[in-house]
CSV table of C-alpha atoms in Angstrom, one decimal:
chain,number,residue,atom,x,y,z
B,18,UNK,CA,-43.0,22.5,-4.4
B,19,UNK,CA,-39.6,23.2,-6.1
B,20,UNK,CA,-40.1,25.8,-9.3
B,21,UNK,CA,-36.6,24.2,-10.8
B,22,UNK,CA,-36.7,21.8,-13.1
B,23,UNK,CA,-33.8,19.1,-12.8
B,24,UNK,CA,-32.4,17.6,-15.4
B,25,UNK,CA,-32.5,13.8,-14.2
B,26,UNK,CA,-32.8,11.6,-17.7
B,27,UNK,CA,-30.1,12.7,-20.0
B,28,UNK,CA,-29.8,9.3,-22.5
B,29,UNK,CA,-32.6,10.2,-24.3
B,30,UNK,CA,-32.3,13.5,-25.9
B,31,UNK,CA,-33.0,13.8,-29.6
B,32,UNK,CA,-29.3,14.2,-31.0
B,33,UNK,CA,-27.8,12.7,-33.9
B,34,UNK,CA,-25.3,9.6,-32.7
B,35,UNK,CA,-23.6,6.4,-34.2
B,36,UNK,CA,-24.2,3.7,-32.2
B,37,UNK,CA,-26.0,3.7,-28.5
B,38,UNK,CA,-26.0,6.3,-26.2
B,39,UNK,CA,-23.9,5.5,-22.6
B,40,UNK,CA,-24.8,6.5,-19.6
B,41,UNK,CA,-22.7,6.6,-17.0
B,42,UNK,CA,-24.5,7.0,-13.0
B,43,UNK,CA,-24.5,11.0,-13.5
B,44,UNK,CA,-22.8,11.7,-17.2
B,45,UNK,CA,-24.5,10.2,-20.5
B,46,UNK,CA,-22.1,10.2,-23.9
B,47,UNK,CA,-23.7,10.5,-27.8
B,48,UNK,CA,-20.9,9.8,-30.1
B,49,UNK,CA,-21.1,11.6,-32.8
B,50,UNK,CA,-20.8,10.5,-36.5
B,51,UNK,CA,-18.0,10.8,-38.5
B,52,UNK,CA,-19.2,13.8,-40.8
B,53,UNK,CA,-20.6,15.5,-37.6
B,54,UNK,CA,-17.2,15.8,-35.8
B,55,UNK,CA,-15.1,16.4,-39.0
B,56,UNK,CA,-17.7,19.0,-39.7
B,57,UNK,CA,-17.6,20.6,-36.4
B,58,UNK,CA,-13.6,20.1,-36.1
B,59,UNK,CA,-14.2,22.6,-39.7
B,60,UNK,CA,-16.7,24.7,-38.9
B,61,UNK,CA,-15.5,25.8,-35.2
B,62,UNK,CA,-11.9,25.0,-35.8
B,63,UNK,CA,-10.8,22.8,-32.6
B,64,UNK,CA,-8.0,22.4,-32.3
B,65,UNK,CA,-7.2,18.4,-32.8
B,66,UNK,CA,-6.8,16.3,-35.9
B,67,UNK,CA,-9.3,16.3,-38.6
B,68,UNK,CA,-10.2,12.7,-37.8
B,69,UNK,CA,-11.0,12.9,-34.3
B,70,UNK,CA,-13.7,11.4,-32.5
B,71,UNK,CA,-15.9,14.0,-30.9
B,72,UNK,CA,-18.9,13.2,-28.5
B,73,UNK,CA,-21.6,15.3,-26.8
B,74,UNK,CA,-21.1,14.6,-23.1
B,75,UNK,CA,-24.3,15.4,-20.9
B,76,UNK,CA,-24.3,15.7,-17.3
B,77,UNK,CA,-27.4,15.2,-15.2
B,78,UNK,CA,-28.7,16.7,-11.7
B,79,UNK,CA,-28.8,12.9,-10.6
B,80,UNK,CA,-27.0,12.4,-7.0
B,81,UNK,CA,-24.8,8.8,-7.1
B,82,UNK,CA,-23.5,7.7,-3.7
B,83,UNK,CA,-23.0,4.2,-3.0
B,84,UNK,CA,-22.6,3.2,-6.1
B,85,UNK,CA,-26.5,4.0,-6.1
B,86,UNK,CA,-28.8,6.7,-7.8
B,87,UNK,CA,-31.3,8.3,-4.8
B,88,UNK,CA,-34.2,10.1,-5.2
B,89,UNK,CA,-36.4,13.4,-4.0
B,90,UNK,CA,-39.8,13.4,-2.5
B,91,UNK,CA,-42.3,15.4,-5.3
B,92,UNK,CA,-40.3,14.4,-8.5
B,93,UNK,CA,-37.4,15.6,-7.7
B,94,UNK,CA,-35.1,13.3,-8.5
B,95,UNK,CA,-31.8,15.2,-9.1
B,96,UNK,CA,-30.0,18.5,-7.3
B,97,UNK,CA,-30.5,21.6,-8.7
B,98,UNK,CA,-27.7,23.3,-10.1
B,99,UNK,CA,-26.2,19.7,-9.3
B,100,UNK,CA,-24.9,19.3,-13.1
B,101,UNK,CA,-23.8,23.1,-13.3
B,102,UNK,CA,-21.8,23.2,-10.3
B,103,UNK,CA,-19.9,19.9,-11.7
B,104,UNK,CA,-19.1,21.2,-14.9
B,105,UNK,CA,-18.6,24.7,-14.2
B,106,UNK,CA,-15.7,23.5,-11.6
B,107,UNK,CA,-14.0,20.9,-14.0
B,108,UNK,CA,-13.8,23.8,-16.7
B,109,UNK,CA,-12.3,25.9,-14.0
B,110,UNK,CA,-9.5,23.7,-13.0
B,111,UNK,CA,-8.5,22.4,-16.9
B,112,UNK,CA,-8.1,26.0,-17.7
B,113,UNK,CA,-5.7,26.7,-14.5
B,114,UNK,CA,-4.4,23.5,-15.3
B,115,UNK,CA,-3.6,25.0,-19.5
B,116,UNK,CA,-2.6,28.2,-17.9
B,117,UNK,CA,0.0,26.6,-15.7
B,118,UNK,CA,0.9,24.6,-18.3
B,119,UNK,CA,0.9,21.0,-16.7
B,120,UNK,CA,-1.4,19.0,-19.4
B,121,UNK,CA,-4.2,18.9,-21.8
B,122,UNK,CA,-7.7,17.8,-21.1
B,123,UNK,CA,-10.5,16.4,-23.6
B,124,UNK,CA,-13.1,19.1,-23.9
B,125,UNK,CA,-12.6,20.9,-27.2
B,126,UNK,CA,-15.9,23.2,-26.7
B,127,UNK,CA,-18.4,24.2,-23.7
B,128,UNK,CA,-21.9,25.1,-25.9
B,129,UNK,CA,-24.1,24.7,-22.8
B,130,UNK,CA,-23.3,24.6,-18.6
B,131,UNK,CA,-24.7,21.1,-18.6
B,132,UNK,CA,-22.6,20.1,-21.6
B,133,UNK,CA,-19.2,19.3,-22.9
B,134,UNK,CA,-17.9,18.3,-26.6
B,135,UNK,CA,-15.2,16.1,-25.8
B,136,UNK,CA,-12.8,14.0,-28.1
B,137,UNK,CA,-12.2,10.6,-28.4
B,138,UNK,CA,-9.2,8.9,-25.4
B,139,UNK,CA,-7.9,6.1,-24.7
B,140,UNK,CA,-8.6,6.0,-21.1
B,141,UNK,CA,-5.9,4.9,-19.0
B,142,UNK,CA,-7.2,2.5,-16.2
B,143,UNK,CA,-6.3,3.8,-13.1
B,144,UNK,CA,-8.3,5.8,-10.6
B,145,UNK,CA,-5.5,8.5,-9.5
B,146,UNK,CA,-6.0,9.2,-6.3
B,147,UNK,CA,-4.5,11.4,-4.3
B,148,UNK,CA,-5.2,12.4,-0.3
B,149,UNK,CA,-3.4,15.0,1.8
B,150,UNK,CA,-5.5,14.0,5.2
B,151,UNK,CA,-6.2,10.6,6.8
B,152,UNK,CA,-10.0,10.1,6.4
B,153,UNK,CA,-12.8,8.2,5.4
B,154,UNK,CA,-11.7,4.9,4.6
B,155,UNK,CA,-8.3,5.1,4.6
B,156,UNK,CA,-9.2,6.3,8.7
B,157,UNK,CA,-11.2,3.5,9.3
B,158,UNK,CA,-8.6,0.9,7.9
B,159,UNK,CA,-5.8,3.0,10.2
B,160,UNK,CA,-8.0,2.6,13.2
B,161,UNK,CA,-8.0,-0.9,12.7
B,162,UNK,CA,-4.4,-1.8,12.5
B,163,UNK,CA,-3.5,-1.3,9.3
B,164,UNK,CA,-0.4,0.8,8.3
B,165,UNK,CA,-0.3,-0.1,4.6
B,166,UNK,CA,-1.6,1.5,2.1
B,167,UNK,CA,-1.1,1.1,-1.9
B,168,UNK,CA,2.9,0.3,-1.0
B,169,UNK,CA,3.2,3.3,1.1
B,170,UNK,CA,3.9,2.7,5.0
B,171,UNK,CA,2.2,5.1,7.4
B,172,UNK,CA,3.0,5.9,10.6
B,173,UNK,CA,1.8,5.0,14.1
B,174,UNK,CA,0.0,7.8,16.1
B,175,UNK,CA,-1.8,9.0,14.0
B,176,UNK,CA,-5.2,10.9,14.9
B,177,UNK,CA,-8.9,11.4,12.2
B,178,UNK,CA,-8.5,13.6,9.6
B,179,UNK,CA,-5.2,14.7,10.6
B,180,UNK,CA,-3.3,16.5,7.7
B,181,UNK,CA,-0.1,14.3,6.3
B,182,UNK,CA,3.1,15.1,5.9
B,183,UNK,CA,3.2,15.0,2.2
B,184,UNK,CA,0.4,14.3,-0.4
B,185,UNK,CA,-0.2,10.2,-0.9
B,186,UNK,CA,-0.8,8.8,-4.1
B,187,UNK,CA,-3.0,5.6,-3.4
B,188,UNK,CA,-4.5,4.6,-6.9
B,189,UNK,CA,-7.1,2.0,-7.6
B,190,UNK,CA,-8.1,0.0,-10.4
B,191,UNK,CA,-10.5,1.7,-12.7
B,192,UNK,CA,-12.7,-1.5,-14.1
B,193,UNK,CA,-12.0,-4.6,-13.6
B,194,UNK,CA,-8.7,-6.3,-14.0
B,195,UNK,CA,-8.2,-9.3,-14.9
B,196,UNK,CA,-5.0,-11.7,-15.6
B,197,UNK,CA,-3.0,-10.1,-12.8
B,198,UNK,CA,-1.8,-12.4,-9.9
B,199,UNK,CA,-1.6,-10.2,-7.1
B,200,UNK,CA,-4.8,-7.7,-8.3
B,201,UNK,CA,-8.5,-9.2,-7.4
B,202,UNK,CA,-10.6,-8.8,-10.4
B,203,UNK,CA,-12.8,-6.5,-9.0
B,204,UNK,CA,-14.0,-3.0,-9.7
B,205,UNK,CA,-12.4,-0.4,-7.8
B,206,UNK,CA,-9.2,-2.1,-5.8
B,207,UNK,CA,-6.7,-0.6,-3.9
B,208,UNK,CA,-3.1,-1.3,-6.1
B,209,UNK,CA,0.4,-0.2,-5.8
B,210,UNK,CA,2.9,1.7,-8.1
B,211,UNK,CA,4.6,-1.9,-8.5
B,212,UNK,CA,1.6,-3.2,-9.7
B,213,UNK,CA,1.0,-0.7,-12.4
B,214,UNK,CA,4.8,-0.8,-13.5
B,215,UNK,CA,4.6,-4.4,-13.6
B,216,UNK,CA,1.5,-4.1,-15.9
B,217,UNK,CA,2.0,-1.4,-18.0
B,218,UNK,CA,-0.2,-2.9,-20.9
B,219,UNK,CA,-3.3,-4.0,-18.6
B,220,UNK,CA,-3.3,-0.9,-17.1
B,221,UNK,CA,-3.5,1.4,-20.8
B,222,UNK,CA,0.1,3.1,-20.1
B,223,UNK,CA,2.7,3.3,-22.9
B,224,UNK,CA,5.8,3.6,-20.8
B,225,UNK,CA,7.4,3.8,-17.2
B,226,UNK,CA,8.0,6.9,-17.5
B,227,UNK,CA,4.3,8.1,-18.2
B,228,UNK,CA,3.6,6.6,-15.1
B,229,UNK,CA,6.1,9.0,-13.1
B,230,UNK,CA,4.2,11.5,-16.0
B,231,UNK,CA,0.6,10.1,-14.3
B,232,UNK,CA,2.1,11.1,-10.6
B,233,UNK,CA,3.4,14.3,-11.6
B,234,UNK,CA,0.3,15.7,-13.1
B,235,UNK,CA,-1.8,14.3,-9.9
B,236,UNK,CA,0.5,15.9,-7.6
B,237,UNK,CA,0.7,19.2,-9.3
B,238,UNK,CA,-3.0,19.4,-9.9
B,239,UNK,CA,-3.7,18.7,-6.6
B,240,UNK,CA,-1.3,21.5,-5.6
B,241,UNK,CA,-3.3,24.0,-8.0
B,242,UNK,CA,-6.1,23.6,-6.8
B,243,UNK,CA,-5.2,22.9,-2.9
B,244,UNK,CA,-3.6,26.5,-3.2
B,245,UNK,CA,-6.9,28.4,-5.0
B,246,UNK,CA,-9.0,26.8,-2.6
B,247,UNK,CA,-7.3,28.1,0.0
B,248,UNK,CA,-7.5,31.9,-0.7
B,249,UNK,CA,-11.1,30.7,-0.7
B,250,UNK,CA,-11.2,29.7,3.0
B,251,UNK,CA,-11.1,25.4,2.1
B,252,UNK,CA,-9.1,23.0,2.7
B,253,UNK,CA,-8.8,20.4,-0.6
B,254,UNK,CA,-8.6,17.1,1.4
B,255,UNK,CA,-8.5,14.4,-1.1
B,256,UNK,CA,-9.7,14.1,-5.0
B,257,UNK,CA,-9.8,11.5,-7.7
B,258,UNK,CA,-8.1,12.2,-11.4
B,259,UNK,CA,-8.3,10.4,-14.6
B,260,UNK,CA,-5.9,10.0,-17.3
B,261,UNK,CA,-6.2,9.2,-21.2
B,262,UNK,CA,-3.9,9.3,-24.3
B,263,UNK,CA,-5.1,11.4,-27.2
B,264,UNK,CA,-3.3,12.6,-30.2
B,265,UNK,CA,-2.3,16.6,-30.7
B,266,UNK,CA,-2.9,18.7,-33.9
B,267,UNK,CA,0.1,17.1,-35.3
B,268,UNK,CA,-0.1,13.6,-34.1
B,269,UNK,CA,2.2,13.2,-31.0
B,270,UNK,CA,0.7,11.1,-28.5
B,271,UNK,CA,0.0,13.1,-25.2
B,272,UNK,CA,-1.3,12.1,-21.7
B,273,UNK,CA,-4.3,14.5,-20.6
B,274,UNK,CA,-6.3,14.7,-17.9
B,275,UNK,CA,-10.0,13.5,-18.8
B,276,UNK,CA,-13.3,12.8,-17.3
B,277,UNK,CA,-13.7,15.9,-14.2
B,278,UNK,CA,-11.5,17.2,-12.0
B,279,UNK,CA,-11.4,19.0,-8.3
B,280,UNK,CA,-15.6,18.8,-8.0
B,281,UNK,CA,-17.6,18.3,-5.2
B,282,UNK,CA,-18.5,14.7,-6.7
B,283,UNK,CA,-14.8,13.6,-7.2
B,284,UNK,CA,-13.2,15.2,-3.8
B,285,UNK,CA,-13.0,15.9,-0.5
B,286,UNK,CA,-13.3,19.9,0.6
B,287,UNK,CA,-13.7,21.0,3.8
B,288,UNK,CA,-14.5,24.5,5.4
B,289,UNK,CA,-11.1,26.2,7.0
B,290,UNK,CA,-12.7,27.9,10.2
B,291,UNK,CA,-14.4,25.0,11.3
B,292,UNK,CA,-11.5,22.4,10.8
B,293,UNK,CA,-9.5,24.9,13.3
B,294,UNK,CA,-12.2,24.7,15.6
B,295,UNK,CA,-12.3,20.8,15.5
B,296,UNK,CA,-15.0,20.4,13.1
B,297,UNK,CA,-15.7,18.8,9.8
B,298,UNK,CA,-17.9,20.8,7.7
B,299,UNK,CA,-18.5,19.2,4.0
B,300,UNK,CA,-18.5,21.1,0.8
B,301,UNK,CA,-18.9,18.0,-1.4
B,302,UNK,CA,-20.8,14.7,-1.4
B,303,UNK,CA,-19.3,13.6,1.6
B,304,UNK,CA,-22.2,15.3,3.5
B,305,UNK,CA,-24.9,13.6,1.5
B,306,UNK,CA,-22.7,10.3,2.1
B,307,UNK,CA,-22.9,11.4,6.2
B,308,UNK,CA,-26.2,12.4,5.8
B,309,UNK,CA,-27.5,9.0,4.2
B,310,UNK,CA,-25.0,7.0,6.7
B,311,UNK,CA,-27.1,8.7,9.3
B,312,UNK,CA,-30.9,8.7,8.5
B,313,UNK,CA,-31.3,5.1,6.7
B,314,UNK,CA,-32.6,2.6,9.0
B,315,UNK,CA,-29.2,0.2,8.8
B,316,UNK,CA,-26.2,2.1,7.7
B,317,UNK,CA,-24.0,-0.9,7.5
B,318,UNK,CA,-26.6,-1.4,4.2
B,319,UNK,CA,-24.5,1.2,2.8
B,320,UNK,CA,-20.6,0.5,3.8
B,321,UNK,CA,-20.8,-3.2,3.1
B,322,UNK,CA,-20.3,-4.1,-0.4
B,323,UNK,CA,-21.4,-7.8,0.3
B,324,UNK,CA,-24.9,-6.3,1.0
B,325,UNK,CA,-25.5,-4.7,-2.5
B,326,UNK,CA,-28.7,-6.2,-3.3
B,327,UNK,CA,-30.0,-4.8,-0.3
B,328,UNK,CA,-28.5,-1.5,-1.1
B,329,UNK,CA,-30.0,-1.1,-4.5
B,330,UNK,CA,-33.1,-1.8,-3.1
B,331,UNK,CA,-33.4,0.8,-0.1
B,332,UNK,CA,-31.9,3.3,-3.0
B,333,UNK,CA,-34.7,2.8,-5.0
B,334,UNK,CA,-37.3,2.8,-1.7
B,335,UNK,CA,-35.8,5.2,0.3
B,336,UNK,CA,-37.7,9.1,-0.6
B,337,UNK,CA,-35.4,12.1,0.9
B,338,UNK,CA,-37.2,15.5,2.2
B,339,UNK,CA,-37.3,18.0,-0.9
B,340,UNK,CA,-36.4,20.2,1.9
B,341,UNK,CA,-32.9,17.9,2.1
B,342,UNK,CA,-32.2,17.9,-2.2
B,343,UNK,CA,-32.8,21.6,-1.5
B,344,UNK,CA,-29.8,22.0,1.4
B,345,UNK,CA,-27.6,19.4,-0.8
B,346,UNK,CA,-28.1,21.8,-4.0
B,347,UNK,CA,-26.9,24.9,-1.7
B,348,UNK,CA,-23.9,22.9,-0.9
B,349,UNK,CA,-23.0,22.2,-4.9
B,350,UNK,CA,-24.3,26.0,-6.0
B,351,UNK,CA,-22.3,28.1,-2.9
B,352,UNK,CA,-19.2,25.7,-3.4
B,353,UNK,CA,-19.0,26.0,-6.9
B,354,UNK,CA,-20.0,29.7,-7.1
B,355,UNK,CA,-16.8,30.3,-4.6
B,356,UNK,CA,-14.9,28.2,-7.0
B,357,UNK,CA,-15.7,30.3,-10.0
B,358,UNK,CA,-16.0,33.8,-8.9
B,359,UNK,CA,-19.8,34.2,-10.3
B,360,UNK,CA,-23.2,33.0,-9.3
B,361,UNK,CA,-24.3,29.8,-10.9
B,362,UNK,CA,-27.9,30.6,-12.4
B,363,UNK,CA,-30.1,27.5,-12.8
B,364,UNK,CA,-32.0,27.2,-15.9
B,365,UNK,CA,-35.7,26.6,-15.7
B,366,UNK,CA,-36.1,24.0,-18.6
B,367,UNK,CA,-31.9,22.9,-19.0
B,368,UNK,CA,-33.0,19.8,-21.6
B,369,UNK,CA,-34.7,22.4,-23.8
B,370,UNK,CA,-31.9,24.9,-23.3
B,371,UNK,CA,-29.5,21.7,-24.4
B,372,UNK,CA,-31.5,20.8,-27.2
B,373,UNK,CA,-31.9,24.4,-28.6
B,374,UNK,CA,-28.6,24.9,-28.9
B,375,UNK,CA,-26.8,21.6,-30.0
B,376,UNK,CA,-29.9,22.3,-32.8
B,377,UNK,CA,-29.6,26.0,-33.7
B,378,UNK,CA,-25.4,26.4,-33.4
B,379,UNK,CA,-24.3,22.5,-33.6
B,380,UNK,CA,-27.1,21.2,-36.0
B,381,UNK,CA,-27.1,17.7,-34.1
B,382,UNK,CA,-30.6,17.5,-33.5
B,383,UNK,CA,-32.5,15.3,-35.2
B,384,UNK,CA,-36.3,16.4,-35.8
């Protein structure tokens, strides 16, 4: 049996909050009161207005694929190192992204590897997504005919996983729209840049031209971290950004990048060497997505969203090996280890680490 301890329930840790905690399929956020973050804005001096909104954002060892949570044989029902790996990536990028000057993100502090303080955004509601090889499901629509995707044309010919000319920007709604003619009102739809242009106010943007703003930052993050991955020997395949509005220390509205960025969760990496040799070799979820599309006793269970009931329930049924949360864990720890240039050490006990800390340096702990 596994001597880690993962951290899988993260909603219910003992720290001071105004209204309820929400949790999110791997992320849980406490908002903080209002004398907590003007009291921390004080006492560490972050950089952002004095009235900000500040939260404590947890993430968990939980694995989400399929819009579902699955589980370990033994108790183990997360990844070691899962939550780690995640964060310690994200942090990685925003800084090469403040470095190289491109935008702003919302985590004012970093008090322990499984957690950020972040402030308050207005979250922009658009899933930017941006893909430099034809795969997944943009292959499988292109092996059935279809040569339009998110207003851009592709051409015939065309082979799997074959790099593109240029990098694609083929967004999708983030929540559900509603009110729009030519958008279905369902979660997670492929639109175009028309539609967002056309819909500036539904979609959270202030301008046009923040929208062009949107694609730039997509395209030269992806870029960034396309280029540092490949020093590393992988091959950044496709990823998923978000985008909020905060204000800066002296009230001008800015566009940042929020939630994570370039992780194994939100992205595509392959291995290099194998990709030359003809083979696809996941460092990311992709694998655990393979891995479930191949073992469960119906795949179609999982790539049909009309079948969702059925889905949630093999989820909840369905045990994997320890021996397989094990290998998934290697793939998250030796990725983001690459990534970072330094081991990732799992904590024994992370939700008494968390605890001791936001309670010793951050006195949010309520006892």
């Amino acid at each position: 049996m596994t001597s880690y301890k993962v951290l899988d329930v993260n909603d219910d840790l003992p720290i001071r909050t105004k209204g309820k905690v929400h949790s999110g399929k791997v992320r849980s956020v406490y908002w903080l009161t209002d004398a907590d973050s003007k009291r921390l804005i004080n006492e560490k001096g972050y950089n952002v207005p004095a009235d900000t909104e500040l939260a404590i954002m947890v993430i968990s060892d939980r694995i989400s694929a399929f819009d579902c949570i699955w589980q370990g044989e033994n108790g183990l029902n997360g990844v070691p190192g899962k939550g780690i790996a995640l964060n310690s990536v994200a942090a990685h990028w925003f800084n090469m992204f403040n470095e190289a000057g491109l935008a702003g993100n919302h985590i004012v502090d970093i008090p322990h590897p499984y957690v950020w303080i972040v402030r308050k955004a207005s979250t922009v509601k658009v899933e930017a997504i941006a893909r430099q090889y034809i795969t997944g499901s943009m292959w499988r629509d292109y092996a059935k005919g279809e040569r339009h995707f998110c207003g851009i044309n592709l051409p015939d010919g065309l082979i799997a996983n074959q790099k593109l000319e240029q990098v694609l920007i083929t967004p999708s709604t983030k929540g559900i729209i509603e009110g729009v003619a030519d958008i279905p009102a369902v979660d997670d739809v492929n639109i175009t840049r028309e539609n967002i242009t056309n819909n500036l106010d539904v979609f959270n943007f202030k301008s046009a031209d923040d929208v062009t703003k949107y694609e730039k930052l997509l395209v030269e993050g992806f870029g960034l971290i396309s280029n540092e991955l490949a020093k590393l020997g992988q091959i950044f395949v496709d990823t998923k950004f978000e985008f909020g509005y905060v204000d800066d220390i002296n009230g001008v509205q800015q566009l940042i990048y929020i939630d994570e960025v370039g992780t194994p969760d939100s992205s595509r990496i392959w291995d290099e060497a194998s990709y030359k040799d003809g083979n696809i070799v996941e460092n990311s979820k992709e694998g655990f997505r393979q891995l479930l599309i191949n073992n469960v006793p119906e795949s179609d269970v999982l790539l049909n969203k009309d079948r969702m009931a059925e889905r949630e329930q093999l989820a909840k049924d369905y045990i994997l090996p320890e021996s397989v949360m094990l290998e998934v864990s290697d793939t998250y720890v030796g990725i983001a280890s690459k990534i970072i240039g330094k081991e990732i050490v799992i904590p024994n006990d992370p939700r008494q680490e968390v605890i001791a800390i936001l309670d010793a340096d951050y006195g949010l702990i309520n006892h």
